[in-house]
Short mmCIF file of C-alpha atoms in Angstrom, two decimals:
data_model
loop_
_atom_site.label_atom_id
_atom_site.label_comp_id
_atom_site.label_asym_id
_atom_site.label_seq_id
_atom_site.Cartn_x
_atom_site.Cartn_y
_atom_site.Cartn_z
CA MET G 1 -29.42 3.63 -6.59
CA PRO G 2 -26.78 1.47 -4.85
CA GLN G 3 -27.12 -2.21 -5.42
CA PRO G 4 -27.87 -4.29 -2.32
CA ASP G 5 -25.42 -6.78 -0.93
CA HIS G 6 -25.87 -10.47 -1.51
CA GLU G 7 -27.90 -12.26 1.12
CA ASP G 8 -25.97 -13.03 4.30
CA THR G 9 -27.50 -16.50 4.55
CA GLN G 10 -25.58 -18.88 2.33
CA SER G 11 -27.43 -21.47 0.30
CA PRO G 12 -27.10 -25.08 1.52
CA SER G 13 -24.64 -25.82 -1.30
CA ARG G 14 -22.44 -22.76 -0.64
CA THR G 15 -19.47 -22.91 1.69
CA GLY G 16 -16.76 -20.47 2.72
CA TYR G 17 -13.34 -19.74 1.30
CA GLY G 18 -10.92 -22.47 2.38
CA GLU G 19 -13.60 -25.12 2.75
CA THR G 20 -14.67 -26.42 -0.65
CA VAL G 21 -11.77 -24.80 -2.51
CA PHE G 22 -8.37 -23.44 -1.47
CA ARG G 23 -8.28 -25.59 1.65
CA PRO G 24 -5.26 -24.61 3.77
CA GLU G 25 -4.40 -28.20 4.66
CA ARG G 26 -3.82 -29.09 1.01
CA SER G 27 -0.14 -29.38 0.18
CA GLY G 28 1.19 -26.32 -1.61
CA GLU G 29 -1.55 -23.90 -0.57
CA ALA G 30 0.86 -21.60 1.28
CA GLU G 31 3.04 -21.48 -1.81
CA ARG G 32 0.03 -20.58 -3.99
CA ILE G 33 -0.85 -17.72 -1.64
CA ASP G 34 2.76 -16.55 -1.63
CA LEU G 35 2.71 -16.30 -5.43
CA GLY G 36 0.05 -13.64 -4.98
CA GLY G 37 2.32 -11.96 -2.46
CA LEU G 38 5.24 -11.98 -4.89
CA THR G 39 2.95 -10.30 -7.41
CA TYR G 40 1.30 -7.66 -5.27
CA ASP G 41 3.23 -7.09 -2.03
CA ALA G 42 5.53 -4.44 -3.49
CA ILE G 43 2.52 -2.50 -4.78
CA THR G 44 0.71 -2.79 -1.45
CA LEU G 45 3.73 -1.78 0.63
CA ALA G 46 4.53 1.16 -1.65
CA ARG G 47 0.99 2.48 -1.26
CA LEU G 48 1.06 2.04 2.51
CA SER G 49 4.38 3.87 2.63
CA GLU G 50 2.93 6.72 0.55
CA LEU G 51 0.12 6.97 3.08
CA GLY G 52 2.67 7.45 5.84
CA VAL G 53 2.42 4.06 7.52
CA GLY G 54 5.53 3.64 9.63
CA PRO G 55 7.05 3.85 13.11
CA GLY G 56 4.57 4.18 15.93
CA TRP G 57 1.63 2.79 13.96
CA HIS G 58 -0.50 -0.03 15.34
CA CYS G 59 -1.97 -2.00 12.45
CA LEU G 60 -4.64 -4.60 11.75
CA ASP G 61 -4.16 -6.94 8.79
CA VAL G 62 -7.41 -8.76 8.03
CA GLY G 63 -7.37 -12.06 6.15
CA ALA G 64 -3.60 -12.07 6.54
CA GLY G 65 -3.00 -15.43 4.81
CA THR G 66 0.66 -16.35 5.09
CA GLY G 67 1.49 -12.99 6.67
CA THR G 68 3.73 -11.50 3.98
CA VAL G 69 2.20 -8.02 4.26
CA ALA G 70 2.01 -8.13 8.07
CA ARG G 71 5.66 -9.10 8.42
CA GLN G 72 6.88 -6.50 5.93
CA LEU G 73 4.95 -3.81 7.78
CA LEU G 74 7.13 -4.70 10.76
CA THR G 75 10.45 -5.34 9.06
CA ARG G 76 10.34 -2.75 6.24
CA ALA G 77 7.89 -0.08 7.36
CA GLY G 78 8.94 -0.33 11.00
CA VAL G 79 5.44 -0.13 12.48
CA ALA G 80 5.00 -0.68 16.21
CA SER G 81 2.74 -3.74 15.97
CA VAL G 82 0.54 -5.75 13.65
CA LEU G 83 -2.45 -7.86 14.61
CA ALA G 84 -2.85 -10.45 11.82
CA VAL G 85 -6.29 -12.04 11.66
CA ASP G 86 -7.45 -15.03 9.67
CA ARG G 87 -9.97 -17.86 9.97
CA ASP G 88 -7.06 -20.32 9.80
CA VAL G 89 -3.76 -19.13 11.24
CA ARG G 90 -1.52 -22.14 10.57
CA PHE G 91 0.60 -20.19 8.07
CA LEU G 92 0.83 -17.14 10.33
CA ALA G 93 1.78 -19.16 13.38
CA ALA G 94 4.49 -21.03 11.48
CA SER G 95 6.84 -18.01 11.40
CA PRO G 96 6.72 -15.91 14.59
CA THR G 97 7.94 -12.33 14.16
CA ALA G 98 8.64 -9.70 16.80
CA GLY G 99 5.70 -7.31 16.99
CA LEU G 100 3.34 -9.69 15.19
CA ARG G 101 0.27 -10.89 17.08
CA VAL G 102 -1.92 -13.59 15.55
CA LEU G 103 -5.66 -13.94 16.06
CA GLN G 104 -7.81 -16.74 14.69
CA ALA G 105 -11.24 -15.24 14.10
CA ASP G 106 -14.07 -14.79 11.63
CA ILE G 107 -14.26 -11.07 10.88
CA SER G 108 -17.90 -11.41 9.86
CA ALA G 109 -18.88 -12.64 13.34
CA PRO G 110 -21.03 -10.10 15.24
CA ASP G 111 -18.65 -10.09 18.21
CA PHE G 112 -15.47 -9.45 16.21
CA ASP G 113 -13.99 -6.32 17.78
CA PRO G 114 -10.20 -6.52 18.27
CA GLY G 115 -9.76 -2.82 19.08
CA ARG G 116 -8.89 0.34 17.15
CA PHE G 117 -5.94 0.73 14.83
CA ARG G 118 -4.27 3.52 12.90
CA LEU G 119 -4.16 1.25 9.85
CA VAL G 120 -6.77 -1.35 8.97
CA HIS G 121 -5.81 -3.32 5.86
CA ALA G 122 -7.45 -6.17 3.95
CA ARG G 123 -6.48 -7.57 0.56
CA PHE G 124 -8.46 -10.16 -1.44
CA VAL G 125 -10.87 -10.64 1.46
CA LEU G 126 -14.15 -8.80 0.99
CA MET G 127 -14.64 -10.16 -2.54
CA HIS G 128 -15.16 -13.57 -0.92
CA LEU G 129 -17.67 -12.39 1.70
CA PRO G 130 -21.39 -11.62 1.55
CA SER G 131 -22.65 -8.19 2.63
CA TYR G 132 -19.60 -6.24 1.57
CA ARG G 133 -21.22 -2.93 2.52
CA ARG G 134 -21.72 -4.12 6.07
CA MET G 135 -18.15 -5.39 6.22
CA ILE G 136 -16.76 -2.06 4.97
CA THR G 137 -18.76 -0.28 7.68
CA LYS G 138 -17.46 -2.74 10.27
CA LEU G 139 -13.85 -2.27 9.23
CA CYS G 140 -14.31 1.51 9.29
CA GLU G 141 -15.35 1.20 12.93
CA LEU G 142 -12.00 -0.44 13.71
CA VAL G 143 -10.04 2.53 12.35
CA ALA G 144 -8.93 4.95 15.06
CA PRO G 145 -9.73 8.66 14.50
CA GLY G 146 -7.13 10.03 12.12
CA GLY G 147 -6.33 6.53 10.83
CA VAL G 148 -6.69 5.02 7.38
CA LEU G 149 -8.61 2.07 5.92
CA VAL G 150 -6.91 0.39 2.95
CA LEU G 151 -8.83 -2.29 1.05
CA GLY G 152 -7.82 -4.25 -2.03
CA ASP G 153 -9.63 -6.79 -4.17
CA ALA G 154 -9.49 -8.31 -7.62
CA VAL G 155 -10.72 -6.32 -10.58
CA ASP G 156 -11.22 -8.03 -13.94
CA LEU G 157 -11.18 -5.39 -16.66
CA THR G 158 -11.64 -7.40 -19.85
CA THR G 159 -12.56 -11.07 -19.42
CA ALA G 160 -16.33 -10.62 -19.66
CA GLY G 161 -16.12 -9.01 -23.11
CA ALA G 162 -12.92 -10.56 -24.41
CA PRO G 163 -12.79 -12.92 -27.42
CA SER G 164 -13.06 -16.60 -26.60
CA THR G 165 -9.73 -18.29 -25.87
CA PRO G 166 -8.92 -21.10 -23.43
CA TYR G 167 -7.64 -18.42 -21.01
CA THR G 168 -10.69 -16.16 -21.16
CA ASP G 169 -13.12 -19.09 -21.16
CA VAL G 170 -11.53 -20.55 -18.03
CA MET G 171 -11.29 -17.17 -16.31
CA ARG G 172 -15.02 -16.56 -16.90
CA ALA G 173 -15.86 -20.06 -15.68
CA MET G 174 -13.65 -19.61 -12.61
CA TRP G 175 -15.46 -16.44 -11.48
CA GLN G 176 -18.81 -18.14 -12.02
CA GLY G 177 -17.73 -21.30 -10.21
CA LEU G 178 -16.35 -19.42 -7.23
CA ARG G 179 -19.49 -17.34 -7.02
CA ASN G 180 -21.60 -20.50 -7.06
CA THR G 181 -19.59 -22.31 -4.37
CA ILE G 182 -18.14 -19.72 -1.98
CA GLY G 183 -19.87 -16.49 -2.97
CA THR G 184 -16.89 -14.73 -4.54
CA ASP G 185 -18.02 -11.63 -6.43
CA VAL G 186 -15.74 -9.06 -8.07
CA ALA G 187 -18.48 -7.25 -10.00
CA TRP G 188 -18.93 -4.65 -7.26
CA VAL G 189 -15.22 -4.02 -6.63
CA PRO G 190 -14.88 -0.96 -8.93
CA GLN G 191 -17.36 0.80 -6.61
CA TYR G 192 -14.78 0.89 -3.81
CA PRO G 193 -14.13 4.66 -3.83
CA ARG G 194 -17.85 5.47 -3.56
CA LEU G 195 -18.37 2.79 -0.92
CA LEU G 196 -15.59 4.20 1.24
CA ARG G 197 -16.96 7.71 0.81
CA ASP G 198 -20.44 6.51 1.75
CA ALA G 199 -18.95 4.93 4.88
CA GLY G 200 -17.84 8.38 6.07
CA LEU G 201 -14.17 8.33 5.12
CA THR G 202 -12.42 11.35 3.64
CA SER G 203 -9.62 11.92 1.10
CA VAL G 204 -10.78 8.73 -0.63
CA ALA G 205 -8.78 7.53 -3.62
CA ALA G 206 -7.94 4.35 -5.50
CA GLU G 207 -5.49 2.84 -7.96
CA ILE G 208 -5.33 -0.30 -10.10
CA HIS G 209 -2.34 -2.50 -10.79
CA VAL G 210 -2.53 -5.14 -13.53
CA PRO G 211 0.53 -7.45 -13.58
CA PRO G 212 1.88 -8.74 -16.88
CA LEU G 213 1.25 -12.37 -17.75
CA LEU G 214 4.73 -13.58 -18.62
CA PRO G 215 5.93 -17.20 -18.77
CA GLY G 216 7.09 -18.31 -15.34
CA SER G 217 5.99 -15.10 -13.64
CA PRO G 218 4.44 -15.32 -10.17
CA ILE G 219 1.01 -14.22 -11.42
CA SER G 220 1.00 -16.76 -14.26
CA ARG G 221 2.00 -19.49 -11.82
CA PHE G 222 -0.67 -18.24 -9.39
CA TRP G 223 -3.45 -18.62 -11.95
CA ALA G 224 -2.20 -22.03 -13.05
CA GLU G 225 -2.21 -23.23 -9.43
CA THR G 226 -5.58 -21.61 -8.75
CA TRP G 227 -7.24 -23.24 -11.74
CA ASP G 228 -5.74 -26.60 -10.88
CA ARG G 229 -7.04 -26.42 -7.30
CA ALA G 230 -10.46 -25.14 -8.34
CA MET G 231 -10.81 -27.49 -11.33
CA ALA G 232 -13.91 -29.32 -10.07
CA THR G 233 -15.61 -26.04 -9.21
CA ILE G 234 -14.79 -24.62 -12.65
CA VAL G 235 -15.91 -27.73 -14.56
CA ASP G 236 -19.17 -27.90 -12.58
CA THR G 237 -20.27 -24.64 -14.21
CA GLY G 238 -20.62 -26.51 -17.51
CA LEU G 239 -18.80 -23.67 -19.28
CA VAL G 240 -15.49 -25.50 -19.83
CA ASP G 241 -14.03 -28.97 -19.46
CA GLU G 242 -10.75 -30.21 -18.01
CA ALA G 243 -9.09 -30.19 -21.45
CA THR G 244 -9.84 -26.49 -21.80
CA ILE G 245 -8.40 -25.81 -18.35
CA ASP G 246 -5.26 -27.75 -19.25
CA ALA G 247 -4.96 -25.72 -22.46
CA ALA G 248 -5.39 -22.48 -20.51
CA ILE G 249 -2.69 -23.50 -18.04
CA ARG G 250 -0.31 -24.34 -20.89
CA SER G 251 -1.04 -20.99 -22.53
CA LEU G 252 0.16 -19.15 -19.43
CA ASP G 253 3.62 -20.65 -19.91
CA SER G 254 3.77 -19.82 -23.60
CA PRO G 255 5.63 -16.81 -25.04
CA GLU G 256 2.61 -16.45 -27.34
CA CYS G 257 0.32 -15.60 -24.41
CA ALA G 258 -1.34 -12.23 -25.07
CA GLU G 259 -3.97 -11.93 -22.35
CA LEU G 260 -4.72 -9.40 -19.61
CA SER G 261 -4.65 -10.65 -16.04
CA PRO G 262 -7.18 -9.57 -13.48
CA GLY G 263 -5.53 -6.96 -11.32
CA LEU G 264 -5.65 -5.44 -7.88
CA ILE G 265 -7.66 -2.33 -7.06
CA THR G 266 -6.48 -0.65 -3.87
CA ALA G 267 -8.77 1.94 -2.31
CA TRP G 268 -8.24 4.00 0.81
CA GLY G 269 -9.84 6.64 2.94
CA TRP G 270 -9.14 8.48 6.20
CA LYS G 271 -11.28 8.55 9.30
CA PRO G 272 -11.83 12.13 10.51
CA GLU G 273 -10.08 13.10 13.72
CA GLU G 274 -13.41 14.22 15.14
CA ALA G 275 -16.93 13.24 14.18
CA PHE G 276 -18.84 15.87 12.26
CA PRO G 277 -21.81 17.34 14.22
#
């Protein structure tokens, strides 16, 4: 039987993404987010292109962050418009782009209904939210008939069962710490194809991209920055200390690093042109 979502009501000690950790006002946060873009944007845009996203499409980019995907949909894919939504839009508003509309909103709010779009896209968003099944259903409702929903989140293929190293110990502690503080959960993410099918979408499929951890690479720098910014949250789990985190960060810049990064699973499905009777 399908596993239920986490409770919608957060515990008194739990906050949202961007509050306790990854606060947008902290210096360098936009650059940390952009390291993720440098790692995954080409994969995301290639998939969207394969799905036919292009001229004439009106698109919704949920949890748009610094807007790298939204802007490339306009400049590279040539879509008609993109509505970029985030709880904090300071990074989006900093670089206006023709065809880009910006909306500050909480997508989990009951009254969030910005319209219908041929493409609805979200990357690294639902993993941070409670009630992911409800959110998938809600995003499906925003897809126009004949349109496509494309969702991506982190998938960690090996850390849980990997041998103990500073890298794997810190990665395990990070997932636990983020779950404790902001509710991040990647355990359900491999269910994406079934979840999209259950939501009524058709031609559902998925793919996984795992970037190589190489010294100085964007993904290695991303994890180093992420661990540094979430250090208190990670240490509070009691699983590692600051010295272990420092050792893990150093290992990412070593040619001897032989670890597997968490990757990106991208799943998609099409909304039927007409509802089935």
